[in-house]
mmCIF file of C-alpha atoms in Angstrom:
data_model
loop_
_atom_site.group_PDB
_atom_site.id
_atom_site.type_symbol
_atom_site.label_atom_id
_atom_site.label_comp_id
_atom_site.label_asym_id
_atom_site.label_seq_id
_atom_site.Cartn_x
_atom_site.Cartn_y
_atom_site.Cartn_z
ATOM 1 C CA MET A 24 0.000 0.000 0.000
ATOM 2 C CA ASP A 25 1.314 3.446 -0.953
ATOM 3 C CA ARG A 26 2.336 5.731 1.917
ATOM 4 C CA PHE A 27 0.357 8.930 2.508
ATOM 5 C CA ILE A 28 2.288 12.215 2.807
ATOM 6 C CA SER A 29 0.611 14.968 4.860
ATOM 7 C CA ILE A 30 0.362 18.605 3.788
ATOM 8 C CA ALA A 31 2.747 19.516 6.623
ATOM 9 C CA ALA A 32 5.291 17.060 5.196
ATOM 10 C CA MET A 33 4.739 18.517 1.697
ATOM 11 C CA ILE A 34 5.619 21.955 3.061
ATOM 12 C CA HIS A 35 8.744 20.498 4.705
ATOM 13 C CA HIS A 36 9.895 19.011 1.365
ATOM 14 C CA LEU A 37 9.385 22.371 -0.367
ATOM 15 C CA ARG A 38 11.256 24.230 2.392
ATOM 16 C CA ALA A 39 14.193 21.870 1.916
ATOM 17 C CA GLU A 40 14.578 23.376 -1.567
ATOM 18 C CA LYS A 41 13.579 26.958 -0.736
ATOM 19 C CA PRO A 42 12.909 28.327 2.790
ATOM 20 C CA GLU A 43 9.985 30.509 1.698
ATOM 21 C CA VAL A 44 7.254 28.245 0.331
ATOM 22 C CA ASP A 45 5.353 29.545 -2.695
ATOM 23 C CA PRO A 46 1.650 28.589 -2.351
ATOM 24 C CA GLU A 47 1.533 27.973 -6.113
ATOM 25 C CA HIS A 48 4.272 25.363 -5.772
ATOM 26 C CA LEU A 49 2.411 23.595 -2.960
ATOM 27 C CA ILE A 50 -0.799 23.548 -4.997
ATOM 28 C CA THR A 51 0.957 22.179 -8.086
ATOM 29 C CA LEU A 52 2.829 19.565 -6.062
ATOM 30 C CA VAL A 53 -0.357 18.258 -4.446
ATOM 31 C CA ALA A 54 -2.259 18.484 -7.752
ATOM 32 C CA LEU A 55 0.329 16.111 -9.234
ATOM 33 C CA GLY A 56 -0.508 13.538 -6.571
ATOM 34 C CA ALA A 57 2.600 14.037 -4.426
ATOM 35 C CA GLN A 58 0.742 13.014 -1.262
ATOM 36 C CA SER A 59 1.632 9.587 -2.602
ATOM 37 C CA ALA A 60 5.147 8.638 -1.477
ATOM 38 C CA GLU A 61 5.662 6.832 -4.795
ATOM 39 C CA LEU A 62 4.706 9.892 -6.844
ATOM 40 C CA LEU A 63 6.738 12.227 -4.654
ATOM 41 C CA HIS A 64 9.762 10.017 -5.308
ATOM 42 C CA LEU A 65 9.049 10.103 -9.057
ATOM 43 C CA LEU A 66 8.794 13.917 -9.031
ATOM 44 C CA LYS A 67 12.031 14.279 -7.057
ATOM 45 C CA ALA A 68 13.848 11.827 -9.342
ATOM 46 C CA SER A 69 12.925 13.964 -12.362
ATOM 47 C CA GLY A 70 15.393 16.610 -11.224
ATOM 48 C CA GLN A 71 12.829 19.388 -11.573
ATOM 49 C CA PRO A 72 12.249 21.792 -8.664
ATOM 50 C CA LEU A 73 9.250 20.533 -6.678
ATOM 51 C CA GLY A 74 5.985 22.273 -7.452
ATOM 52 C CA THR A 75 6.916 23.422 -10.949
ATOM 53 C CA ILE A 76 4.952 22.552 -14.091
ATOM 54 C CA PRO A 77 6.126 19.136 -15.359
ATOM 55 C CA SER A 78 8.329 18.974 -18.431
ATOM 56 C CA PHE A 79 7.038 17.059 -21.458
ATOM 57 C CA ARG A 80 9.099 14.029 -20.435
ATOM 58 C CA LEU A 81 7.732 14.108 -16.879
ATOM 59 C CA GLN A 82 4.193 14.504 -18.220
ATOM 60 C CA GLN A 83 4.718 11.299 -20.189
ATOM 61 C CA GLU A 84 5.947 9.516 -17.057
ATOM 62 C CA LEU A 85 2.917 10.722 -15.093
ATOM 63 C CA SER A 86 0.610 9.604 -17.899
ATOM 64 C CA LEU A 87 2.194 6.146 -17.890
ATOM 65 C CA TYR A 88 1.809 6.055 -14.100
ATOM 66 C CA GLY A 89 -1.894 6.889 -14.487
ATOM 67 C CA GLN A 90 -2.395 4.101 -17.030
ATOM 68 C CA GLN A 91 -0.739 1.548 -14.752
ATOM 69 C CA ARG A 92 -2.695 2.674 -11.706
ATOM 70 C CA PHE A 93 -6.020 2.438 -13.532
ATOM 71 C CA LYS A 94 -5.173 -1.136 -14.516
ATOM 72 C CA GLU A 95 -4.287 -1.943 -10.891
ATOM 73 C CA LEU A 96 -7.497 -0.384 -9.569
ATOM 74 C CA ALA A 97 -9.546 -2.314 -12.131
ATOM 75 C CA GLN A 98 -7.879 -5.589 -11.103
ATOM 76 C CA GLN A 99 -8.500 -4.777 -7.430
ATOM 77 C CA GLN A 100 -12.130 -3.848 -8.216
ATOM 78 C CA GLN A 101 -11.562 -0.348 -6.796
ATOM 79 C CA LEU A 102 -11.989 1.611 -10.024
ATOM 80 C CA CYS A 103 -15.712 2.094 -9.431
ATOM 81 C CA HIS A 104 -14.976 3.812 -6.105
ATOM 82 C CA LEU A 105 -12.524 6.207 -7.764
ATOM 83 C CA LEU A 106 -14.985 7.104 -10.526
ATOM 84 C CA THR A 107 -17.703 7.666 -7.916
ATOM 85 C CA LEU A 108 -15.453 10.196 -6.149
ATOM 86 C CA GLY A 109 -14.890 11.949 -9.463
ATOM 87 C CA HIS A 110 -18.617 11.948 -10.186
ATOM 88 C CA GLU A 111 -19.303 13.556 -6.801
ATOM 89 C CA VAL A 112 -16.855 16.375 -7.597
ATOM 90 C CA ASN A 113 -18.632 17.149 -10.867
ATOM 91 C CA ARG A 114 -22.236 16.561 -9.792
ATOM 92 C CA SER A 115 -22.724 16.983 -6.040
ATOM 93 C CA PRO A 116 -23.316 20.543 -4.710
ATOM 94 C CA TYR A 117 -21.262 19.835 -1.565
ATOM 95 C CA TRP A 118 -18.917 17.032 -2.639
ATOM 96 C CA LEU A 119 -16.158 17.999 -0.214
ATOM 97 C CA THR A 120 -16.778 16.116 3.033
ATOM 98 C CA SER A 121 -14.610 14.570 5.725
ATOM 99 C CA LYS A 122 -15.438 11.170 4.182
ATOM 100 C CA TRP A 123 -14.284 12.318 0.715
ATOM 101 C CA LEU A 124 -11.056 13.690 2.181
ATOM 102 C CA ARG A 125 -10.374 10.404 3.991
ATOM 103 C CA SER A 126 -10.194 8.749 0.565
ATOM 104 C CA ILE A 127 -6.884 10.555 0.041
ATOM 105 C CA TYR A 128 -5.422 8.708 3.043
ATOM 106 C CA THR A 129 -6.222 5.345 1.412
ATOM 107 C CA THR A 130 -5.547 6.525 -2.162
ATOM 108 C CA PRO A 131 -2.817 9.190 -1.812
ATOM 109 C CA ASP A 132 -2.523 9.672 -5.578
ATOM 110 C CA LEU A 133 -6.269 10.387 -5.851
ATOM 111 C CA LEU A 134 -5.951 13.949 -7.176
ATOM 112 C CA LEU A 135 -3.608 12.959 -10.008
ATOM 113 C CA LEU A 136 -5.834 10.003 -10.916
ATOM 114 C CA LEU A 137 -8.908 12.241 -11.129
ATOM 115 C CA TYR A 138 -7.066 14.661 -13.408
ATOM 116 C CA TYR A 139 -5.684 11.791 -15.513
ATOM 117 C CA TYR A 140 -9.216 10.422 -15.963
ATOM 118 C CA GLU A 141 -10.670 13.824 -16.901
ATOM 119 C CA SER A 142 -7.843 14.733 -19.304
ATOM 120 C CA SER A 143 -7.969 11.281 -20.925
ATOM 121 C CA ARG A 144 -11.681 11.728 -21.602
ATOM 122 C CA CYS A 145 -10.962 15.095 -23.222
ATOM 123 C CA ALA A 146 -8.300 13.542 -25.453
ATOM 124 C CA ILE A 147 -10.560 10.609 -26.426
ATOM 125 C CA ASN A 148 -13.432 12.973 -27.236
ATOM 126 C CA GLY A 149 -11.147 15.085 -29.412
ATOM 127 C CA CYS A 150 -11.099 18.180 -27.198
ATOM 128 C CA PRO A 151 -7.387 18.720 -26.402
ATOM 129 C CA GLN A 152 -7.902 22.498 -26.533
ATOM 130 C CA VAL A 153 -9.768 22.417 -23.203
ATOM 131 C CA LEU A 154 -6.899 20.738 -21.335
ATOM 132 C CA ASP A 155 -5.539 24.066 -20.037
ATOM 133 C CA THR A 156 -8.983 24.994 -18.699
ATOM 134 C CA LEU A 157 -9.220 21.537 -17.122
ATOM 135 C CA TRP A 158 -5.813 21.972 -15.446
ATOM 136 C CA GLN A 159 -6.799 25.374 -14.016
ATOM 137 C CA ARG A 160 -9.990 23.849 -12.629
ATOM 138 C CA HIS A 161 -7.940 21.022 -11.141
ATOM 139 C CA LEU A 162 -5.659 23.560 -9.405
ATOM 140 C CA LYS A 163 -8.702 25.313 -7.878
ATOM 141 C CA ARG A 164 -10.009 21.962 -6.649
ATOM 142 C CA THR A 165 -6.586 21.164 -5.195
ATOM 143 C CA LEU A 166 -6.446 24.499 -3.328
ATOM 144 C CA VAL A 167 -9.719 23.624 -1.588
ATOM 145 C CA VAL A 168 -8.521 20.103 -0.746
ATOM 146 C CA ILE A 169 -5.252 21.438 0.729
ATOM 147 C CA ILE A 170 -6.937 24.059 2.930
ATOM 148 C CA SER A 171 -9.556 21.522 4.045
ATOM 149 C CA GLN A 172 -6.857 19.058 5.111
ATOM 150 C CA MET A 173 -5.027 21.800 7.018
ATOM 151 C CA LEU A 174 -8.238 22.744 8.845
ATOM 152 C CA ILE A 175 -8.903 19.129 9.794
ATOM 153 C CA ASP A 176 -5.299 18.585 10.865
ATOM 154 C CA SER A 177 -5.546 21.636 13.159
ATOM 155 C CA GLY A 178 -7.944 19.654 15.366
ATOM 156 C CA GLN A 179 -10.200 22.689 15.843
ATOM 157 C CA TRP A 180 -13.118 21.591 13.669
ATOM 158 C CA ASP A 181 -15.614 18.762 14.171
ATOM 159 C CA GLU A 182 -17.238 18.825 10.755
ATOM 160 C CA LEU A 183 -16.305 20.094 7.331
ATOM 161 C CA PHE A 184 -17.979 20.239 3.950
ATOM 162 C CA GLY A 185 -17.872 22.362 0.837
ATOM 163 C CA HIS A 186 -16.987 22.535 -2.848
ATOM 164 C CA THR A 187 -14.555 24.297 -5.179
ATOM 165 C CA MET A 188 -15.851 27.771 -4.281
ATOM 166 C CA GLU A 189 -16.577 27.360 -0.570
ATOM 167 C CA ILE A 190 -15.534 25.557 2.607
ATOM 168 C CA ILE A 191 -17.670 25.401 5.764
ATOM 169 C CA ALA A 192 -16.002 24.198 8.975
ATOM 170 C CA ILE A 193 -18.018 23.689 12.167
ATOM 171 C CA ASP A 194 -16.889 23.500 15.792
ATOM 172 C CA HIS A 195 -19.861 22.156 17.775
ATOM 173 C CA VAL A 196 -18.058 22.386 21.125
ATOM 174 C CA ARG A 197 -17.289 26.113 20.947
ATOM 175 C CA LYS A 198 -20.262 26.755 18.634
ATOM 176 C CA ARG A 199 -18.204 28.301 15.826
ATOM 177 C CA CYS A 200 -18.904 28.267 12.121
ATOM 178 C CA LEU A 201 -16.112 29.231 9.717
ATOM 179 C CA VAL A 202 -16.987 29.961 6.102
ATOM 180 C CA LEU A 203 -14.243 30.383 3.505
ATOM 181 C CA SER A 204 -15.454 31.632 0.139
ATOM 182 C CA HIS A 205 -14.712 34.100 -2.632
ATOM 183 C CA ASP A 206 -17.434 36.487 -1.449
ATOM 184 C CA PRO A 207 -18.614 37.268 2.127
ATOM 185 C CA PHE A 208 -21.185 34.733 3.320
ATOM 186 C CA THR A 209 -23.540 35.541 6.202
ATOM 187 C CA HIS A 210 -26.083 32.684 6.157
ATOM 188 C CA ASN A 211 -25.826 30.960 9.552
ATOM 189 C CA PRO A 212 -28.639 28.401 10.138
ATOM 190 C CA LEU A 213 -26.973 26.907 13.236
ATOM 191 C CA GLY A 214 -26.843 30.255 15.034
ATOM 192 C CA TYR A 215 -23.173 29.668 15.924
ATOM 193 C CA GLN A 216 -20.528 32.373 16.155
ATOM 194 C CA HIS A 217 -19.954 33.165 12.500
ATOM 195 C CA GLU A 218 -16.541 33.790 10.950
ATOM 196 C CA TRP A 219 -15.751 34.471 7.315
ATOM 197 C CA GLY A 220 -12.471 34.430 5.411
ATOM 198 C CA PRO A 221 -11.417 34.595 1.756
ATOM 199 C CA LEU A 222 -10.789 31.304 -0.008
ATOM 200 C CA ASP A 223 -7.655 32.204 -1.945
ATOM 201 C CA HIS A 224 -3.883 31.882 -2.234
ATOM 202 C CA HIS A 225 -3.371 34.537 0.432
ATOM 203 C CA LEU A 226 -5.169 32.356 2.980
ATOM 204 C CA LEU A 227 -3.059 29.361 1.989
ATOM 205 C CA SER A 228 0.088 31.457 2.383
ATOM 206 C CA LEU A 229 -1.111 32.440 5.891
ATOM 207 C CA LEU A 230 -1.740 28.799 6.808
ATOM 208 C CA ILE A 231 1.683 27.767 5.506
ATOM 209 C CA THR A 232 3.328 30.459 7.600
ATOM 210 C CA THR A 233 1.373 30.022 10.835
ATOM 211 C CA ASP A 234 -0.007 26.449 10.609
ATOM 212 C CA HIS A 235 -3.087 27.848 12.317
ATOM 213 C CA TYR A 236 -6.496 29.230 11.506
#
C-alpha cells in the first residue's frame, strides 16, 4: 500500500529546496498527486524543482503512471470507487466532506488520478484544446482540498464540507462556524458564532506560515 504524505510534510519538502514556500508550488505539487510517497519520489527523481509545471518528459511519465494505476485499480475492483469520487466532484453541490477527504489517506494519488481520468476523456473525445482549462480547474479543486486538510489537521473543527468555491467548517463544542469563500457569506442556520475568510492563495500562504487558523 502506498504511503500517505501529509500537507505539513509537503511543506517540509518544499522548504528543503527553498525556505519561503510559494503557495503555487504547494498547490501544483499536491495536484500532481505528491501526497503519494511513490509519486513524490518520481517527481524528485525527475530533477525538476518541486511544485513546478512538469516537463514534457515528466508529463509522459505521469501519464504512464496513471495508465498503470487504472489497470491496478480495475484488477483490485476499486476503479468504481474512484470514478464515484470523481462523479461527486462534478455533480454533487457539496462534494467535499470529511469522508471524501479520507479517501486521500487510502488513495494518496487520488488527485492525479482524477485529473488523468478527466484529461484522458478530453483527449478521447477530441477536445485537447480544453486541457488548459481543465488543469486550471484542477488547481482550484486542489487548493480547496489542501486548505480543508489543514483545517482538519488543526484539530479545531468537528465537521467540514464544501466545494470548489466554498468551505464550511463547524466547531460544535465552541459553537463556531467558519466559512471560507470568494465572497462574504452571512447565512448561519446553526446560530453559531460566525466567521468568514477569503478562499484564496493569500489564505493558503497564511496557513503555511502560521499552521493555524
